[in-house]
């Protein structure tokens, strides 16, 4: 009997969603009900300006701790568990040897050390939007996009290691994203899914030609033999190895599903899976995302579709750098010491008073920006400050500033053919538990925002992928009605809020081009 057949008699999957600061785990049943959940944090290191790293072993240790926590809540977890599935932060780089042991700390998505290298890698004469024309044509034709200028995409990070740490480069057997390393550690097999592969900009995403592109890899000077095999997100990568099973407290041979990156998992977990439906995410960063029937790209505003982890279905991603990051920064700025958790930030922003036209305007470019302008050199701004402004005015400005920045991205994304601008927009991510922010976003976007299980979209999306792989659903899309039926809290745009934010957006629009020039 196959592992998949054995799994049919079990009723839970363990889904683990690895973020920047910690992992969220959930035991999810066949009806997508979360039976138990755990959150385990892990460290984030900033060894130098523009650098951000984590130790992969910390991810693995957190996974083991979280599974132990689930087992304490569900006494027969091992007997009921049908599969283990991951989603994870994307655009990381883990250099490993043949045994999947990391050779250096992981360079994660936040890292911009390769920004200058990336601009040099992309540029040349003649250029369009900072890209040499022949490079741009090759990348967009084959991969439907191009590496970002800010150095956050994997190819620039790979080249940085190749140039600055040649001994690590020479010893690297495989170059993996975060989820890919977790899969390798769990099963001993080196694999990736199309969403992560696409963001290396060495994957051909043209329909019927999906796979690694020797031409694109050759242009970058990166060897394809250091990249893992591309598999579908619903596939069983392998069974849990004996050593991994001992470390995690699960059965050897337990099926491990390929899963997806965090954006892909959240898109599924949001329930907005029809073509042209969009959802918004606001956690550490922010994004607008949705599935489309064909590839889309907007080079001038730095977004497009990537091949998703299941069936290569095009998934539009328009990412912005700061959302919850800005909220936590403002908390520290105003002397808050309770921490950066959703609960602590929710309490801080609970009693900040009513927004006012006289509040300062905040631009949340604390870590640069990606959409609709891709530039790691940009920095955040308060303008319109006066001696009359107090702590609460600054906090209100930060909430509205993130919402208006997302409106800026939406103003470009909404132009895409097939976007359903007439539908309510699901919002997921930790910031969705802050009603002040959600109302600001509804007013800024002028559309209803719906919040369902905002902290659990990643684990639910991963669970859906696993469920489709195990035969619990006919397809990933077949689970959409189940997710959409979850209880929702709706936020309708309010006339006064829309008028105020319209005024502030126009004022911001007049200043934005000047602010951009300050950092270039």
Short mmCIF file of N, CA and C in Angstrom, two decimals, residues 289-419:
data_model
loop_
_atom_site.label_atom_id
_atom_site.label_comp_id
_atom_site.label_asym_id
_atom_site.label_seq_id
_atom_site.Cartn_x
_atom_site.Cartn_y
_atom_site.Cartn_z
N UNK A 289 -2.27 40.50 -4.24
CA UNK A 289 -2.00 39.29 -4.99
C UNK A 289 -3.29 38.65 -5.45
N UNK A 290 -3.20 37.89 -6.54
CA UNK A 290 -4.34 37.14 -7.05
C UNK A 290 -3.97 36.31 -8.26
N UNK A 291 -4.77 35.30 -8.54
CA UNK A 291 -4.52 34.40 -9.67
C UNK A 291 -5.10 34.98 -10.95
N UNK A 292 -4.44 34.65 -12.07
CA UNK A 292 -4.88 35.12 -13.38
C UNK A 292 -4.79 33.97 -14.38
N UNK A 293 -5.55 34.05 -15.48
CA UNK A 293 -5.54 32.94 -16.44
C UNK A 293 -4.30 32.92 -17.33
N UNK A 294 -3.55 34.03 -17.36
CA UNK A 294 -2.36 34.11 -18.20
C UNK A 294 -1.34 35.01 -17.52
N UNK A 295 -0.10 34.98 -18.03
CA UNK A 295 0.97 35.77 -17.43
C UNK A 295 0.69 37.27 -17.61
N UNK A 296 1.05 38.04 -16.60
CA UNK A 296 0.92 39.50 -16.63
C UNK A 296 2.22 40.11 -16.14
N UNK A 297 2.53 41.31 -16.64
CA UNK A 297 3.75 41.97 -16.18
C UNK A 297 3.62 43.48 -16.36
N UNK A 298 4.18 44.22 -15.43
CA UNK A 298 4.30 45.68 -15.52
C UNK A 298 5.70 46.04 -15.05
N UNK A 299 6.63 46.09 -15.99
CA UNK A 299 8.03 46.36 -15.67
C UNK A 299 8.20 47.73 -15.03
N UNK A 300 7.43 48.69 -15.48
CA UNK A 300 7.61 50.07 -15.00
C UNK A 300 7.12 50.25 -13.57
N UNK A 301 6.31 49.33 -13.08
CA UNK A 301 5.84 49.41 -11.70
C UNK A 301 6.22 48.18 -10.88
N UNK A 302 7.12 47.38 -11.44
CA UNK A 302 7.84 46.34 -10.68
C UNK A 302 6.96 45.24 -10.12
N UNK A 303 5.95 44.82 -10.88
CA UNK A 303 5.18 43.66 -10.45
C UNK A 303 4.78 42.82 -11.66
N UNK A 304 4.36 41.63 -11.40
CA UNK A 304 3.91 40.73 -12.45
C UNK A 304 3.43 39.45 -11.84
N UNK A 305 3.14 38.47 -12.69
CA UNK A 305 2.75 37.15 -12.20
C UNK A 305 3.97 36.25 -12.17
N UNK A 306 3.97 35.34 -11.23
CA UNK A 306 4.93 34.25 -11.21
C UNK A 306 4.14 32.95 -11.37
N UNK A 307 4.85 31.89 -11.71
CA UNK A 307 4.22 30.58 -11.74
C UNK A 307 3.97 30.12 -10.31
N UNK A 308 2.74 29.81 -9.99
CA UNK A 308 2.44 29.36 -8.63
C UNK A 308 2.89 27.92 -8.44
N UNK A 309 2.85 27.47 -7.21
CA UNK A 309 3.42 26.15 -6.89
C UNK A 309 2.56 25.00 -7.39
N UNK A 310 1.30 25.26 -7.68
CA UNK A 310 0.39 24.20 -8.12
C UNK A 310 -0.01 24.43 -9.57
N UNK A 311 0.43 23.57 -10.43
CA UNK A 311 0.02 23.63 -11.83
C UNK A 311 0.55 24.81 -12.60
N UNK A 312 1.53 25.52 -12.06
CA UNK A 312 2.14 26.69 -12.72
C UNK A 312 1.12 27.82 -12.96
N UNK A 313 0.01 27.82 -12.24
CA UNK A 313 -1.02 28.84 -12.46
C UNK A 313 -0.47 30.21 -12.16
N UNK A 314 -0.62 31.20 -13.07
CA UNK A 314 -0.03 32.53 -12.85
C UNK A 314 -0.62 33.22 -11.61
N UNK A 315 0.26 33.71 -10.76
CA UNK A 315 -0.12 34.39 -9.52
C UNK A 315 0.52 35.76 -9.51
N UNK A 316 -0.29 36.81 -9.55
CA UNK A 316 0.22 38.18 -9.52
C UNK A 316 0.66 38.53 -8.10
N UNK A 317 1.82 39.16 -8.00
CA UNK A 317 2.35 39.60 -6.71
C UNK A 317 2.84 41.03 -6.85
N UNK A 318 2.32 41.91 -6.03
CA UNK A 318 2.79 43.29 -5.94
C UNK A 318 3.16 43.55 -4.49
N UNK A 319 4.45 43.49 -4.20
CA UNK A 319 4.95 43.49 -2.83
C UNK A 319 5.44 44.86 -2.40
N UNK A 320 5.14 45.23 -1.16
CA UNK A 320 5.68 46.43 -0.54
C UNK A 320 6.42 46.04 0.73
N UNK A 321 7.42 46.83 1.08
CA UNK A 321 8.37 46.41 2.10
C UNK A 321 7.86 46.49 3.54
N UNK A 322 7.06 47.49 3.86
CA UNK A 322 6.78 47.76 5.28
C UNK A 322 5.28 47.89 5.56
N UNK A 323 4.82 47.10 6.50
CA UNK A 323 3.47 47.25 7.05
C UNK A 323 3.59 47.09 8.56
N UNK A 324 3.55 45.83 9.04
CA UNK A 324 3.75 45.61 10.47
C UNK A 324 5.09 46.10 10.96
N UNK A 325 6.10 46.07 10.08
CA UNK A 325 7.40 46.64 10.44
C UNK A 325 7.26 48.08 10.86
N UNK A 326 6.46 48.84 10.11
CA UNK A 326 6.26 50.26 10.42
C UNK A 326 5.48 50.43 11.73
N UNK A 327 4.49 49.58 11.96
CA UNK A 327 3.72 49.68 13.19
C UNK A 327 4.61 49.41 14.41
N UNK A 328 5.45 48.39 14.31
CA UNK A 328 6.34 48.06 15.42
C UNK A 328 7.39 49.15 15.62
N UNK A 329 7.91 49.70 14.53
CA UNK A 329 8.89 50.79 14.61
C UNK A 329 8.28 52.00 15.31
N UNK A 330 7.05 52.35 14.95
CA UNK A 330 6.39 53.49 15.57
C UNK A 330 6.15 53.25 17.06
N UNK A 331 5.86 51.99 17.41
CA UNK A 331 5.68 51.67 18.83
C UNK A 331 6.97 51.93 19.60
N UNK A 332 8.08 51.47 19.05
CA UNK A 332 9.36 51.70 19.73
C UNK A 332 9.71 53.19 19.75
N UNK A 333 9.38 53.88 18.69
CA UNK A 333 9.66 55.31 18.60
C UNK A 333 8.95 56.09 19.69
N UNK A 334 7.76 55.64 20.04
CA UNK A 334 6.96 56.36 21.04
C UNK A 334 7.14 55.80 22.44
N UNK A 335 8.14 54.93 22.62
CA UNK A 335 8.46 54.46 23.95
C UNK A 335 7.75 53.22 24.40
N UNK A 336 7.02 52.55 23.50
CA UNK A 336 6.32 51.33 23.87
C UNK A 336 7.33 50.20 24.06
N UNK A 337 7.22 49.47 25.15
CA UNK A 337 8.19 48.41 25.45
C UNK A 337 7.53 47.04 25.59
N UNK A 338 6.24 46.94 25.28
CA UNK A 338 5.54 45.66 25.47
C UNK A 338 5.90 44.62 24.42
N UNK A 339 6.52 45.04 23.32
CA UNK A 339 6.93 44.08 22.29
C UNK A 339 6.23 44.32 20.98
N UNK A 340 6.62 43.49 19.98
CA UNK A 340 6.11 43.66 18.62
C UNK A 340 5.02 42.66 18.27
N UNK A 341 4.50 41.93 19.23
CA UNK A 341 3.47 40.94 18.93
C UNK A 341 2.20 41.63 18.47
N UNK A 342 1.34 40.88 17.77
CA UNK A 342 0.05 41.44 17.32
C UNK A 342 -0.76 41.97 18.50
N UNK A 343 -0.73 41.23 19.62
CA UNK A 343 -1.51 41.64 20.79
C UNK A 343 -0.98 42.95 21.35
N UNK A 344 0.36 43.06 21.46
CA UNK A 344 0.94 44.28 22.02
C UNK A 344 0.67 45.48 21.12
N UNK A 345 0.81 45.29 19.82
CA UNK A 345 0.57 46.39 18.89
C UNK A 345 -0.91 46.74 18.85
N UNK A 346 -1.77 45.71 18.93
CA UNK A 346 -3.20 45.99 18.95
C UNK A 346 -3.60 46.84 20.14
N UNK A 347 -3.03 46.53 21.31
CA UNK A 347 -3.32 47.31 22.51
C UNK A 347 -2.81 48.74 22.37
N UNK A 348 -1.62 48.90 21.78
CA UNK A 348 -1.05 50.23 21.61
C UNK A 348 -1.93 51.11 20.74
N UNK A 349 -2.42 50.54 19.64
CA UNK A 349 -3.18 51.33 18.66
C UNK A 349 -4.67 51.40 18.98
N UNK A 350 -5.07 50.79 20.09
CA UNK A 350 -6.49 50.72 20.39
C UNK A 350 -7.07 52.07 20.77
N UNK A 351 -6.28 52.92 21.41
CA UNK A 351 -6.82 54.18 21.94
C UNK A 351 -5.94 55.34 21.49
N UNK A 352 -5.94 55.58 20.18
CA UNK A 352 -5.08 56.64 19.63
C UNK A 352 -5.88 57.85 19.16
N UNK A 353 -7.19 57.84 19.44
CA UNK A 353 -8.01 58.98 19.07
C UNK A 353 -8.44 58.95 17.61
N UNK A 354 -9.26 59.91 17.26
CA UNK A 354 -9.81 59.98 15.90
C UNK A 354 -8.82 60.64 14.95
N UNK A 355 -8.71 60.13 13.72
CA UNK A 355 -7.83 60.77 12.73
C UNK A 355 -8.25 62.20 12.46
N UNK A 356 -7.27 63.01 12.12
CA UNK A 356 -7.52 64.42 11.89
C UNK A 356 -6.83 64.87 10.60
N UNK A 357 -7.42 65.83 9.93
CA UNK A 357 -6.80 66.40 8.73
C UNK A 357 -5.45 67.03 9.04
N UNK A 358 -5.27 67.44 10.29
CA UNK A 358 -4.02 68.11 10.66
C UNK A 358 -2.91 67.13 11.04
N UNK A 359 -3.22 65.81 11.07
CA UNK A 359 -2.19 64.82 11.39
C UNK A 359 -1.07 64.89 10.34
N UNK A 360 0.16 64.58 10.72
CA UNK A 360 1.23 64.53 9.73
C UNK A 360 1.00 63.38 8.76
N UNK A 361 1.70 63.43 7.64
CA UNK A 361 1.63 62.36 6.64
C UNK A 361 2.89 61.52 6.76
N UNK A 362 2.71 60.20 6.71
CA UNK A 362 3.83 59.28 6.86
C UNK A 362 4.02 58.47 5.58
N UNK A 363 5.27 58.35 5.15
CA UNK A 363 5.63 57.52 4.00
C UNK A 363 6.45 56.34 4.53
N UNK A 364 5.95 55.10 4.42
CA UNK A 364 6.57 53.96 5.13
C UNK A 364 7.70 53.27 4.37
N UNK A 365 8.63 54.03 3.83
CA UNK A 365 9.74 53.43 3.09
C UNK A 365 10.91 53.15 4.03
N UNK A 366 10.63 52.48 5.13
CA UNK A 366 11.66 52.27 6.15
C UNK A 366 12.76 51.32 5.68
N UNK A 367 12.45 50.46 4.74
CA UNK A 367 13.43 49.51 4.22
C UNK A 367 13.49 49.58 2.70
N UNK A 368 13.32 50.78 2.14
CA UNK A 368 13.21 50.91 0.70
C UNK A 368 11.81 50.54 0.25
N UNK A 369 11.66 50.33 -1.05
CA UNK A 369 10.34 49.96 -1.58
C UNK A 369 10.52 49.07 -2.80
N UNK A 370 9.44 48.34 -3.14
CA UNK A 370 9.48 47.45 -4.30
C UNK A 370 8.42 47.82 -5.33
N UNK A 371 7.18 48.07 -4.89
CA UNK A 371 6.08 48.35 -5.80
C UNK A 371 5.34 49.59 -5.31
N UNK A 372 5.07 50.53 -6.20
CA UNK A 372 5.33 50.53 -7.64
C UNK A 372 6.68 51.11 -8.05
N UNK A 373 7.56 51.37 -7.08
CA UNK A 373 8.92 51.82 -7.39
C UNK A 373 9.89 50.88 -6.69
N UNK A 374 10.81 50.32 -7.45
CA UNK A 374 11.76 49.35 -6.91
C UNK A 374 13.08 50.06 -6.63
N UNK A 375 13.31 50.37 -5.34
CA UNK A 375 14.53 51.09 -4.97
C UNK A 375 14.80 50.89 -3.49
N UNK A 376 15.90 50.19 -3.18
CA UNK A 376 16.24 49.93 -1.78
C UNK A 376 16.80 51.16 -1.08
N UNK A 377 17.08 52.23 -1.84
CA UNK A 377 17.67 53.43 -1.24
C UNK A 377 16.64 54.35 -0.61
N UNK A 378 15.37 54.17 -0.90
CA UNK A 378 14.32 55.05 -0.36
C UNK A 378 14.24 54.88 1.16
N UNK A 379 13.80 55.94 1.83
CA UNK A 379 13.66 55.91 3.29
C UNK A 379 12.37 56.60 3.71
N UNK A 380 11.89 56.22 4.90
CA UNK A 380 10.63 56.73 5.41
C UNK A 380 10.67 58.21 5.74
N UNK A 381 9.48 58.82 5.76
CA UNK A 381 9.36 60.26 5.96
C UNK A 381 8.10 60.58 6.74
N UNK A 382 8.20 61.46 7.74
CA UNK A 382 7.06 62.19 8.27
C UNK A 382 7.13 63.60 7.69
N UNK A 383 6.06 64.09 7.14
CA UNK A 383 6.08 65.51 6.79
C UNK A 383 4.78 66.17 7.24
N UNK A 384 4.89 67.47 7.46
CA UNK A 384 3.78 68.22 8.02
C UNK A 384 3.78 68.22 9.53
N UNK A 385 4.92 67.90 10.16
CA UNK A 385 5.00 67.88 11.62
C UNK A 385 4.94 69.29 12.20
N UNK A 386 4.31 69.38 13.35
CA UNK A 386 4.28 70.66 14.07
C UNK A 386 4.40 70.39 15.56
N UNK A 387 4.59 71.46 16.35
CA UNK A 387 4.70 71.31 17.80
C UNK A 387 3.39 70.85 18.42
N UNK A 388 2.31 70.92 17.68
CA UNK A 388 1.01 70.49 18.21
C UNK A 388 0.82 68.97 18.14
N UNK A 389 1.65 68.31 17.36
CA UNK A 389 1.47 66.88 17.19
C UNK A 389 2.02 66.10 18.38
N UNK A 390 1.24 65.09 18.78
CA UNK A 390 1.65 64.26 19.91
C UNK A 390 1.86 62.83 19.45
N UNK A 391 2.11 61.98 20.41
CA UNK A 391 2.36 60.55 20.14
C UNK A 391 1.23 59.93 19.32
N UNK A 392 -0.02 60.19 19.70
CA UNK A 392 -1.14 59.58 19.02
C UNK A 392 -1.24 60.04 17.56
N UNK A 393 -0.91 61.29 17.31
CA UNK A 393 -0.94 61.79 15.93
C UNK A 393 0.06 61.03 15.06
N UNK A 394 1.25 60.73 15.62
CA UNK A 394 2.24 59.98 14.87
C UNK A 394 1.76 58.55 14.61
N UNK A 395 1.16 57.93 15.62
CA UNK A 395 0.67 56.56 15.44
C UNK A 395 -0.45 56.51 14.41
N UNK A 396 -1.35 57.48 14.45
CA UNK A 396 -2.41 57.51 13.43
C UNK A 396 -1.82 57.70 12.04
N UNK A 397 -0.81 58.54 11.94
CA UNK A 397 -0.18 58.79 10.64
C UNK A 397 0.46 57.53 10.08
N UNK A 398 1.05 56.72 10.96
CA UNK A 398 1.69 55.49 10.49
C UNK A 398 0.65 54.52 9.95
N UNK A 399 -0.47 54.33 10.65
CA UNK A 399 -1.52 53.45 10.16
C UNK A 399 -2.01 53.91 8.79
N UNK A 400 -2.32 55.18 8.69
CA UNK A 400 -2.84 55.69 7.42
C UNK A 400 -1.77 55.70 6.34
N UNK A 401 -0.51 55.90 6.73
CA UNK A 401 0.57 55.91 5.75
C UNK A 401 0.73 54.58 5.06
N UNK A 402 0.64 53.48 5.83
CA UNK A 402 0.72 52.16 5.23
C UNK A 402 -0.48 51.91 4.31
N UNK A 403 -1.67 52.32 4.75
CA UNK A 403 -2.86 52.14 3.92
C UNK A 403 -2.75 52.93 2.62
N UNK A 404 -2.25 54.16 2.69
CA UNK A 404 -2.11 54.98 1.48
C UNK A 404 -1.01 54.45 0.58
N UNK A 405 0.03 53.86 1.16
CA UNK A 405 1.08 53.25 0.34
C UNK A 405 0.52 52.05 -0.43
N UNK A 406 -0.36 51.27 0.22
CA UNK A 406 -1.00 50.15 -0.46
C UNK A 406 -1.95 50.66 -1.55
N UNK A 407 -2.58 51.80 -1.32
CA UNK A 407 -3.41 52.40 -2.38
C UNK A 407 -2.54 52.78 -3.58
N UNK A 408 -1.35 53.27 -3.32
CA UNK A 408 -0.42 53.61 -4.40
C UNK A 408 -0.14 52.39 -5.27
N UNK A 409 0.13 51.25 -4.64
CA UNK A 409 0.33 50.01 -5.40
C UNK A 409 -0.95 49.59 -6.12
N UNK A 410 -2.08 49.70 -5.42
CA UNK A 410 -3.35 49.29 -6.01
C UNK A 410 -3.70 50.13 -7.23
N UNK A 411 -3.29 51.39 -7.24
CA UNK A 411 -3.60 52.25 -8.38
C UNK A 411 -2.97 51.73 -9.67
N UNK A 412 -1.90 50.97 -9.55
CA UNK A 412 -1.26 50.37 -10.72
C UNK A 412 -1.82 48.98 -11.02
N UNK A 413 -2.00 48.17 -9.98
CA UNK A 413 -2.48 46.81 -10.16
C UNK A 413 -3.91 46.80 -10.71
N UNK A 414 -4.73 47.74 -10.27
CA UNK A 414 -6.14 47.76 -10.68
C UNK A 414 -6.32 47.95 -12.17
N UNK A 415 -5.28 48.38 -12.86
CA UNK A 415 -5.38 48.60 -14.31
C UNK A 415 -5.25 47.30 -15.10
N UNK A 416 -4.80 46.24 -14.46
CA UNK A 416 -4.59 44.99 -15.18
C UNK A 416 -5.91 44.43 -15.71
N UNK A 417 -5.88 43.95 -16.94
CA UNK A 417 -7.07 43.36 -17.54
C UNK A 417 -7.53 42.16 -16.72
N UNK A 418 -8.80 42.15 -16.38
CA UNK A 418 -9.37 41.03 -15.66
C UNK A 418 -9.42 41.18 -14.16
N UNK A 419 -8.84 42.26 -13.60
CA UNK A 419 -8.91 42.47 -12.15
C UNK A 419 -10.36 42.72 -11.76
#
